[in-house]
Short mmCIF file of C-alpha atoms and ligand atoms in Angstrom, two decimals:
data_model
loop_
_atom_site.label_atom_id
_atom_site.label_comp_id
_atom_site.label_asym_id
_atom_site.label_seq_id
_atom_site.Cartn_x
_atom_site.Cartn_y
_atom_site.Cartn_z
CA MET A 299 60.27 72.11 79.11
CA SER A 300 61.66 71.07 82.48
CA MET A 301 61.51 73.52 85.14
CA ARG A 302 63.62 71.69 87.60
CA ALA A 303 67.49 72.10 88.45
CA THR A 304 69.84 70.63 91.11
CA VAL A 305 73.01 72.26 92.14
CA GLU A 306 75.66 71.42 94.75
CA ALA A 307 77.52 74.36 96.26
CA THR A 308 80.17 74.62 98.96
CA PRO A 309 80.86 77.00 101.79
CA ASN A 310 83.78 79.55 101.48
CA ILE A 311 86.06 80.66 104.28
CA ALA A 312 87.00 84.15 104.39
CA VAL A 313 90.52 85.42 105.00
CA VAL A 314 89.25 89.03 104.89
CA LYS A 315 85.98 88.92 106.75
CA TYR A 316 82.68 90.66 105.96
CA TRP A 317 81.34 92.32 109.06
CA GLY A 318 78.97 95.13 108.55
CA LYS A 319 76.34 96.43 106.15
CA ARG A 320 75.93 99.75 104.43
CA ASP A 321 72.37 98.73 103.31
CA GLU A 322 70.37 96.29 105.27
CA THR A 323 67.73 95.42 102.75
CA LEU A 324 69.95 94.97 99.72
CA ILE A 325 72.85 93.47 101.86
CA LEU A 326 75.54 95.76 100.78
CA PRO A 327 78.80 95.60 102.92
CA THR A 328 80.72 98.63 104.35
CA HIS A 329 83.92 97.00 102.91
CA SER A 330 85.22 94.32 100.55
CA SER A 331 85.96 90.79 101.57
CA LEU A 332 88.03 87.79 100.31
CA SER A 333 87.60 84.05 100.76
CA PHE A 334 88.43 80.62 99.41
CA THR A 335 85.56 78.53 98.15
CA MET A 336 85.87 74.85 99.66
CA ASP A 337 85.71 71.58 97.76
CA GLU A 338 82.83 69.13 97.93
CA THR A 339 83.76 67.71 101.28
CA LEU A 340 81.21 70.14 102.76
CA CYS A 341 78.63 70.54 99.99
CA THR A 342 74.99 71.46 100.12
CA ARG A 343 72.73 69.95 97.35
CA THR A 344 69.50 71.88 96.48
CA THR A 345 66.83 71.00 93.86
CA VAL A 346 64.25 73.63 92.63
CA VAL A 347 61.17 72.89 90.69
CA PHE A 348 58.80 75.47 89.46
CA SER A 349 55.22 74.60 88.28
CA PRO A 350 52.01 76.30 87.35
CA LYS A 351 50.44 73.65 89.41
CA PHE A 352 52.00 74.59 92.62
CA ARG A 353 49.90 76.77 94.94
CA GLN A 354 52.63 78.14 97.16
CA ASP A 355 56.37 78.10 97.64
CA GLU A 356 57.48 75.06 99.80
CA LEU A 357 60.86 74.40 101.30
CA TRP A 358 62.49 71.32 102.95
CA LEU A 359 65.79 71.58 104.77
CA ASN A 360 67.43 68.22 105.45
CA GLY A 361 64.01 66.58 105.19
CA GLN A 362 62.16 68.95 107.46
CA GLN A 363 59.60 71.36 106.11
CA MET A 364 60.35 75.02 106.91
CA ASP A 365 57.91 77.84 107.53
CA LEU A 366 58.33 80.44 104.63
CA GLN A 367 56.22 82.82 106.64
CA ASP A 368 58.89 83.15 109.30
CA LYS A 369 60.47 86.62 108.93
CA GLU A 370 64.12 85.60 108.68
CA THR A 371 63.42 82.72 106.25
CA ALA A 372 61.21 84.83 104.17
CA GLU A 373 64.00 87.50 103.75
CA ARG A 374 66.52 84.91 102.75
CA PHE A 375 64.06 83.43 100.12
CA GLY A 376 63.08 86.85 98.80
CA MET A 377 65.44 86.12 95.85
CA LEU A 378 62.67 83.81 94.54
CA GLU A 379 60.41 86.79 93.65
CA LEU A 380 63.35 88.40 91.77
CA ILE A 381 63.94 85.38 89.84
CA ARG A 382 60.26 84.94 88.80
CA LYS A 383 60.31 88.60 87.69
CA GLN A 384 63.43 88.22 85.65
CA ALA A 385 62.15 85.04 84.11
CA GLY A 386 58.65 86.49 83.54
CA ILE A 387 56.88 83.50 85.22
CA ARG A 388 54.41 83.51 88.14
CA HIS A 389 54.87 79.70 89.08
CA LYS A 390 55.42 78.82 92.66
CA ALA A 391 58.55 76.72 93.57
CA LYS A 392 59.17 73.53 95.65
CA ILE A 393 62.70 73.60 97.13
CA ALA A 394 64.60 70.65 98.82
CA SER A 395 67.97 71.18 100.27
CA LEU A 396 70.25 68.69 102.10
CA ASN A 397 73.62 69.11 103.83
CA GLY A 398 76.34 66.61 102.62
CA PHE A 399 78.19 66.76 105.82
CA PRO A 400 77.51 65.75 109.38
CA THR A 401 74.89 67.95 110.94
CA ALA A 402 77.06 68.10 114.03
CA ALA A 403 79.96 69.48 112.29
CA GLY A 404 79.11 73.09 113.69
CA PHE A 405 78.45 75.10 110.57
CA ALA A 406 74.97 75.63 109.27
CA SER A 407 76.35 76.92 106.12
CA SER A 408 74.05 79.45 104.89
CA ALA A 409 76.56 80.55 102.23
CA ALA A 410 76.54 77.05 100.55
CA GLY A 411 72.70 76.83 100.82
CA MET A 412 72.05 80.34 99.42
CA ALA A 413 74.59 79.93 96.61
CA ALA A 414 73.01 76.58 95.68
CA LEU A 415 69.49 78.16 95.77
CA ALA A 416 70.51 81.14 93.62
CA CYS A 417 72.06 78.77 90.88
CA ALA A 418 69.35 76.06 90.98
CA ALA A 419 66.39 78.51 91.02
CA SER A 420 67.57 80.68 88.25
CA LYS A 421 68.46 77.65 86.07
CA ALA A 422 65.04 75.98 86.80
CA ALA A 423 63.34 79.31 85.90
CA GLY A 424 65.09 79.15 82.57
CA LEU A 425 67.55 81.98 83.21
CA ASP A 426 71.20 81.69 82.06
CA LEU A 427 72.94 84.02 84.29
CA ASN A 428 76.55 84.98 84.53
CA ALA A 429 78.68 84.52 87.70
CA LYS A 430 78.37 88.25 88.50
CA ASP A 431 74.53 88.07 88.40
CA LEU A 432 74.47 84.88 90.30
CA SER A 433 76.55 86.53 93.11
CA ILE A 434 74.14 89.39 93.21
CA LEU A 435 71.15 87.01 93.67
CA ALA A 436 72.95 84.84 96.25
CA ARG A 437 74.06 88.01 98.02
CA LEU A 438 70.33 88.84 98.77
CA GLY A 439 70.05 85.32 100.53
CA SER A 440 73.12 85.86 102.72
CA GLY A 441 76.01 88.23 102.13
CA SER A 442 78.76 85.78 102.25
CA ALA A 443 76.85 83.38 99.97
CA CYS A 444 77.80 85.69 96.99
CA ARG A 445 81.52 84.35 97.27
CA SER A 446 80.35 80.79 97.03
CA VAL A 447 78.85 81.02 93.38
CA MET A 448 82.28 80.62 92.07
CA GLY A 449 85.43 78.66 92.81
CA GLY A 450 88.97 79.43 93.94
CA CYS A 451 89.88 82.55 95.73
CA VAL A 452 86.99 85.08 95.48
CA GLU A 453 86.62 88.84 96.15
CA TRP A 454 83.37 90.44 97.11
CA LYS A 455 83.65 94.07 95.96
CA ALA A 456 81.81 96.44 98.37
CA GLY A 457 80.70 98.88 95.61
CA LYS A 458 79.60 102.34 96.28
CA LYS A 459 76.24 102.48 94.44
CA ALA A 460 72.99 102.66 96.40
CA ASP A 461 71.23 100.07 94.24
CA GLY A 462 74.11 97.45 94.80
CA SER A 463 74.73 96.96 91.11
CA ASP A 464 78.52 97.26 91.79
CA SER A 465 78.52 94.97 94.90
CA TYR A 466 79.20 91.46 93.54
CA ALA A 467 81.97 88.63 93.62
CA GLU A 468 84.72 88.23 91.24
CA GLN A 469 87.23 85.36 91.02
CA VAL A 470 90.85 86.61 92.11
CA ALA A 471 92.40 83.08 91.26
CA PRO A 472 91.03 79.66 90.21
CA ALA A 473 91.28 76.54 92.51
CA SER A 474 94.18 75.33 90.35
CA HIS A 475 96.25 78.49 91.35
CA TRP A 476 97.10 77.04 94.80
CA PRO A 477 96.19 73.41 94.91
CA GLU A 478 98.52 72.71 97.83
CA LEU A 479 96.25 74.93 100.16
CA ARG A 480 94.27 73.07 102.72
CA ASN A 481 91.82 74.21 105.36
CA VAL A 482 91.95 71.93 108.52
CA ILE A 483 88.69 72.59 110.36
CA ALA A 484 88.76 71.99 114.18
CA VAL A 485 85.19 71.64 115.51
CA VAL A 486 85.00 72.53 119.24
CA ASP A 487 81.27 73.39 119.37
CA ALA A 488 78.54 72.21 117.06
CA LYS A 489 75.64 74.29 118.64
CA LYS A 490 73.95 77.08 116.91
CA LYS A 491 75.53 80.45 117.70
CA LYS A 492 73.69 82.66 120.25
CA VAL A 493 74.01 85.93 118.36
CA SER A 494 73.26 85.78 114.58
CA SER A 495 75.79 87.42 112.25
CA ARG A 496 73.04 89.60 110.89
CA SER A 497 72.14 91.24 114.27
CA GLY A 498 75.76 91.06 115.49
CA MET A 499 77.17 93.18 112.67
CA LYS A 500 74.29 95.78 112.91
CA GLN A 501 75.17 96.13 116.68
CA THR A 502 78.87 96.59 115.95
CA ILE A 503 78.37 99.44 113.43
CA ARG A 504 76.06 101.07 115.92
CA THR A 505 78.34 100.85 118.90
CA SER A 506 81.97 99.98 118.26
CA ALA A 507 84.51 102.77 118.39
CA LEU A 508 87.16 100.51 116.74
CA TYR A 509 84.93 99.75 113.83
CA PRO A 510 85.95 102.78 111.62
CA ALA A 511 89.68 101.92 112.02
CA ARG A 512 88.85 98.47 110.85
CA VAL A 513 86.99 99.60 107.83
CA SER A 514 89.81 101.96 106.86
CA TYR A 515 92.53 99.35 107.06
CA ILE A 516 90.67 96.88 104.81
CA PRO A 517 91.72 98.29 101.42
CA VAL A 518 95.44 97.99 102.27
CA LEU A 519 94.96 94.55 103.59
CA MET A 520 92.95 93.47 100.49
CA ARG A 521 95.92 94.73 98.32
CA ASP A 522 98.66 92.99 100.40
CA ILE A 523 96.81 89.63 100.93
CA LYS A 524 95.95 89.46 97.13
CA ALA A 525 99.60 89.85 96.40
CA ALA A 526 100.50 87.16 98.94
CA ILE A 527 98.07 84.74 97.32
CA GLN A 528 99.14 85.66 93.83
CA SER A 529 102.77 84.81 94.71
CA LYS A 530 101.73 81.85 97.04
CA ASP A 531 103.82 83.34 99.79
CA PHE A 532 102.37 81.24 102.73
CA PRO A 533 104.09 83.11 105.59
CA ALA A 534 102.74 86.47 104.36
CA PHE A 535 99.32 85.18 103.67
CA GLY A 536 99.18 83.38 107.06
CA GLU A 537 100.15 86.28 109.05
CA LEU A 538 97.67 88.55 107.29
CA THR A 539 95.05 85.97 107.73
CA MET A 540 95.49 85.57 111.47
CA ARG A 541 95.77 89.27 112.16
CA GLU A 542 92.64 90.02 110.22
CA ALA A 543 90.57 87.34 111.99
CA MET A 544 91.67 89.00 115.36
CA ASN A 545 90.76 92.33 114.08
CA MET A 546 87.20 91.22 113.38
CA HIS A 547 86.92 89.51 116.72
CA ALA A 548 88.43 92.55 118.41
CA VAL A 549 85.49 94.90 117.02
CA MET A 550 82.95 92.16 118.01
CA LEU A 551 84.28 92.46 121.58
CA ASP A 552 84.20 96.18 121.39
CA THR A 553 80.46 95.97 120.48
CA TRP A 554 78.07 96.83 123.09
CA PRO A 555 76.80 94.49 124.45
CA PRO A 556 79.92 92.60 123.56
CA ILE A 557 79.72 89.62 121.21
CA VAL A 558 82.05 86.84 122.12
CA TYR A 559 82.18 84.03 119.46
CA LEU A 560 85.58 82.49 120.57
CA ASN A 561 85.88 80.15 123.59
CA ASP A 562 88.71 78.69 125.72
CA TYR A 563 89.21 75.91 123.04
CA SER A 564 89.57 78.41 120.38
CA LYS A 565 92.28 80.20 122.38
CA GLU A 566 94.05 76.82 122.95
CA ILE A 567 94.03 76.43 119.11
CA MET A 568 95.43 79.84 118.61
CA TYR A 569 98.32 79.31 120.99
CA ALA A 570 98.99 75.78 119.58
CA VAL A 571 99.10 77.21 115.98
CA ASN A 572 101.57 79.96 117.33
CA GLU A 573 103.74 77.35 118.89
CA TYR A 574 103.62 75.31 115.78
CA ASN A 575 104.96 78.27 113.64
CA GLN A 576 107.53 79.07 116.30
CA ALA A 577 108.93 75.59 116.26
CA ALA A 578 109.00 75.67 112.47
CA GLY A 579 110.69 79.03 112.35
CA LYS A 580 108.16 80.41 109.95
CA ILE A 581 104.45 80.69 109.54
CA LYS A 582 103.18 77.22 108.23
CA ALA A 583 99.66 77.23 109.53
CA ALA A 584 97.13 80.07 110.02
CA TYR A 585 93.91 80.20 111.95
CA THR A 586 90.81 82.00 111.14
CA PHE A 587 87.51 82.07 112.85
CA ASP A 588 84.02 83.07 111.68
CA ALA A 589 80.93 84.03 113.94
CA GLY A 590 81.74 80.91 116.05
CA PRO A 591 84.38 79.11 118.15
CA ASN A 592 85.46 76.55 115.50
CA ALA A 593 88.88 77.03 113.93
CA HIS A 594 89.72 77.00 110.30
CA VAL A 595 93.51 76.37 109.98
CA TYR A 596 94.85 77.25 106.61
CA THR A 597 98.02 75.23 105.71
CA THR A 598 99.74 73.56 102.94
CA ASP A 599 99.41 69.69 101.94
CA ASP A 600 103.06 69.04 103.25
CA GLN A 601 101.92 70.36 106.63
CA ALA A 602 98.43 69.02 106.86
CA ALA A 603 99.01 65.74 108.56
CA ASN A 604 101.07 67.42 111.33
CA VAL A 605 98.58 70.19 111.62
CA ARG A 606 95.84 67.68 112.34
CA LYS A 607 97.90 65.74 114.80
CA MET A 608 98.42 69.02 116.65
CA LEU A 609 94.88 69.95 116.63
CA GLN A 610 93.78 66.40 117.62
CA SER A 611 95.96 66.77 120.86
CA ILE A 612 94.00 69.82 121.98
CA ASP A 613 91.34 69.21 124.67
CA GLY A 614 87.89 70.02 123.47
CA VAL A 615 88.50 69.44 119.66
CA LYS A 616 85.54 67.16 118.84
CA LYS A 617 86.09 66.72 115.02
CA ILE A 618 88.66 67.45 112.44
CA ILE A 619 87.70 67.96 108.70
CA THR A 620 90.07 68.82 105.96
CA CYS A 621 89.12 70.62 102.79
CA LYS A 622 90.87 71.77 99.77
CA VAL A 623 90.04 74.65 97.51
CA GLY A 624 87.06 73.90 95.28
CA ASN A 625 85.69 74.77 91.69
CA GLY A 626 82.51 76.18 92.94
CA PRO A 627 78.83 75.15 92.16
CA GLN A 628 78.27 72.00 90.14
CA TYR A 629 75.00 71.61 88.11
CA LEU A 630 73.89 67.83 88.53
CA LYS A 631 72.03 65.87 85.92
CA ASN A 632 71.27 62.94 88.33
CA GLY A 633 70.56 62.85 92.01
CA HIS A 634 67.59 65.37 91.98
CA LEU A 635 66.00 65.69 95.42
CA LEU A 636 62.61 66.17 93.93
CA GLU A 637 60.60 64.84 90.92
CA GLU A 638 59.51 67.05 88.25
CA ASP A 639 55.99 67.14 89.87
CA GLY A 640 57.63 68.19 93.22
CA THR A 641 57.37 64.85 95.11
CA ALA A 642 60.27 64.17 97.18
CA ILE A 643 63.12 61.71 96.08
CA ALA A 644 64.33 60.44 99.51
CA HIS A 645 68.17 61.04 100.01
CA GLN A 646 70.26 61.06 103.04
CA TYR A 647 73.87 61.91 104.05
CA VAL A 648 76.13 58.94 105.00
CA GLU A 649 79.48 59.64 106.52
CA GLY A 650 82.13 58.42 104.15
CA LYS A 651 79.67 58.11 101.22
CA GLY A 652 78.07 61.51 100.89
CA ILE A 653 74.50 62.13 99.70
CA VAL A 654 72.90 58.79 98.78
CA LYS A 655 69.50 57.86 97.60
CA THR A 656 67.47 55.80 100.30
O1 PMV B 767 76.70 86.09 105.26
P1 PMV B 767 76.46 86.05 106.82
O2 PMV B 767 75.50 87.11 107.15
O3 PMV B 767 76.38 84.68 107.23
O4 PMV B 767 77.68 86.66 107.39
C1 PMV B 767 79.03 85.91 107.73
C2 PMV B 767 80.16 86.88 108.15
C3 PMV B 767 81.37 86.00 108.55
O5 PMV B 767 81.17 84.52 108.26
C4 PMV B 767 81.63 86.25 110.06
C5 PMV B 767 82.54 86.46 107.66
C6 PMV B 767 82.70 86.17 106.32
O6 PMV B 767 83.12 86.93 105.60
O7 PMV B 767 82.36 84.94 105.95
#
């Protein structure tokens, strides 16, 4: 039996952001969050092979071997042990992962990577997990990754249980619900962030006086934004999205020492989007920012060309990428990054072509 699987997964961009854990080890959030999974414009491909012949787990990211003894990497890959336990195997794994987008795009998408790993590793181990169980596995690699194991609009339910069994992702609407929706990404800085989200959110919980107010407003926001999405009411959706992003960045600023992810270019983008909406007489574009200065501007297909033009005219915008909402992870029959015996099959990302064999 083949113990190899290859999966392509894509990032998700939250409109209700996850910021704060109630359990650091199980990665359980203090509140629920909501995102759209992107299409394959920004995919990550991962191949996992298990074999009784392998003596240790090995990992290559974009062709570079990573140190699995490194604490942060080891934590993220802890899900491998769980998969082996569930599958009743002790085989070690070889893993190769390749980003299908320019490395200078400014997002080291841990969500896509960890979702691809959860799907590929469980499949290679012979498990046939449902979306809920896959999201629980991916969550252990990176919280936000649990929302990338399915397509469309996805909610990560915070849950209440100490064991995390009720903290998982669930699809709110499939990608086909709002096919007109676009995310126009404006890259202003491609460097790695100075404060990791992991340590940043820990610090926020410990020090921000505004944080309890944020946590208590989230349930109402979740209700209202889901209603706006269900009725495809862009102005309502857009306002809630922008206000929520600013709420998260407000508690980041209120953290001690302060965490500042936005820069002057992010601010220019916010002003330009506000002016764009004012000129249109209603909200037609809505920005959101994760733990970094790059803008994700949600809009609809009829506005996308104008929104791109508007963003292009802003000083500091280095690259623009437009995504649609995607269908979630794809299991590939061809295009594996590793042979069954674990030897690498050389691939690379070529702009305009995607991931190709070299
Ligand atoms: O999953 P992490 O630890 O990379 O956290 C990411 C959190 C944000 O991107 C800032 C928000 C979100 O919900 O994606």
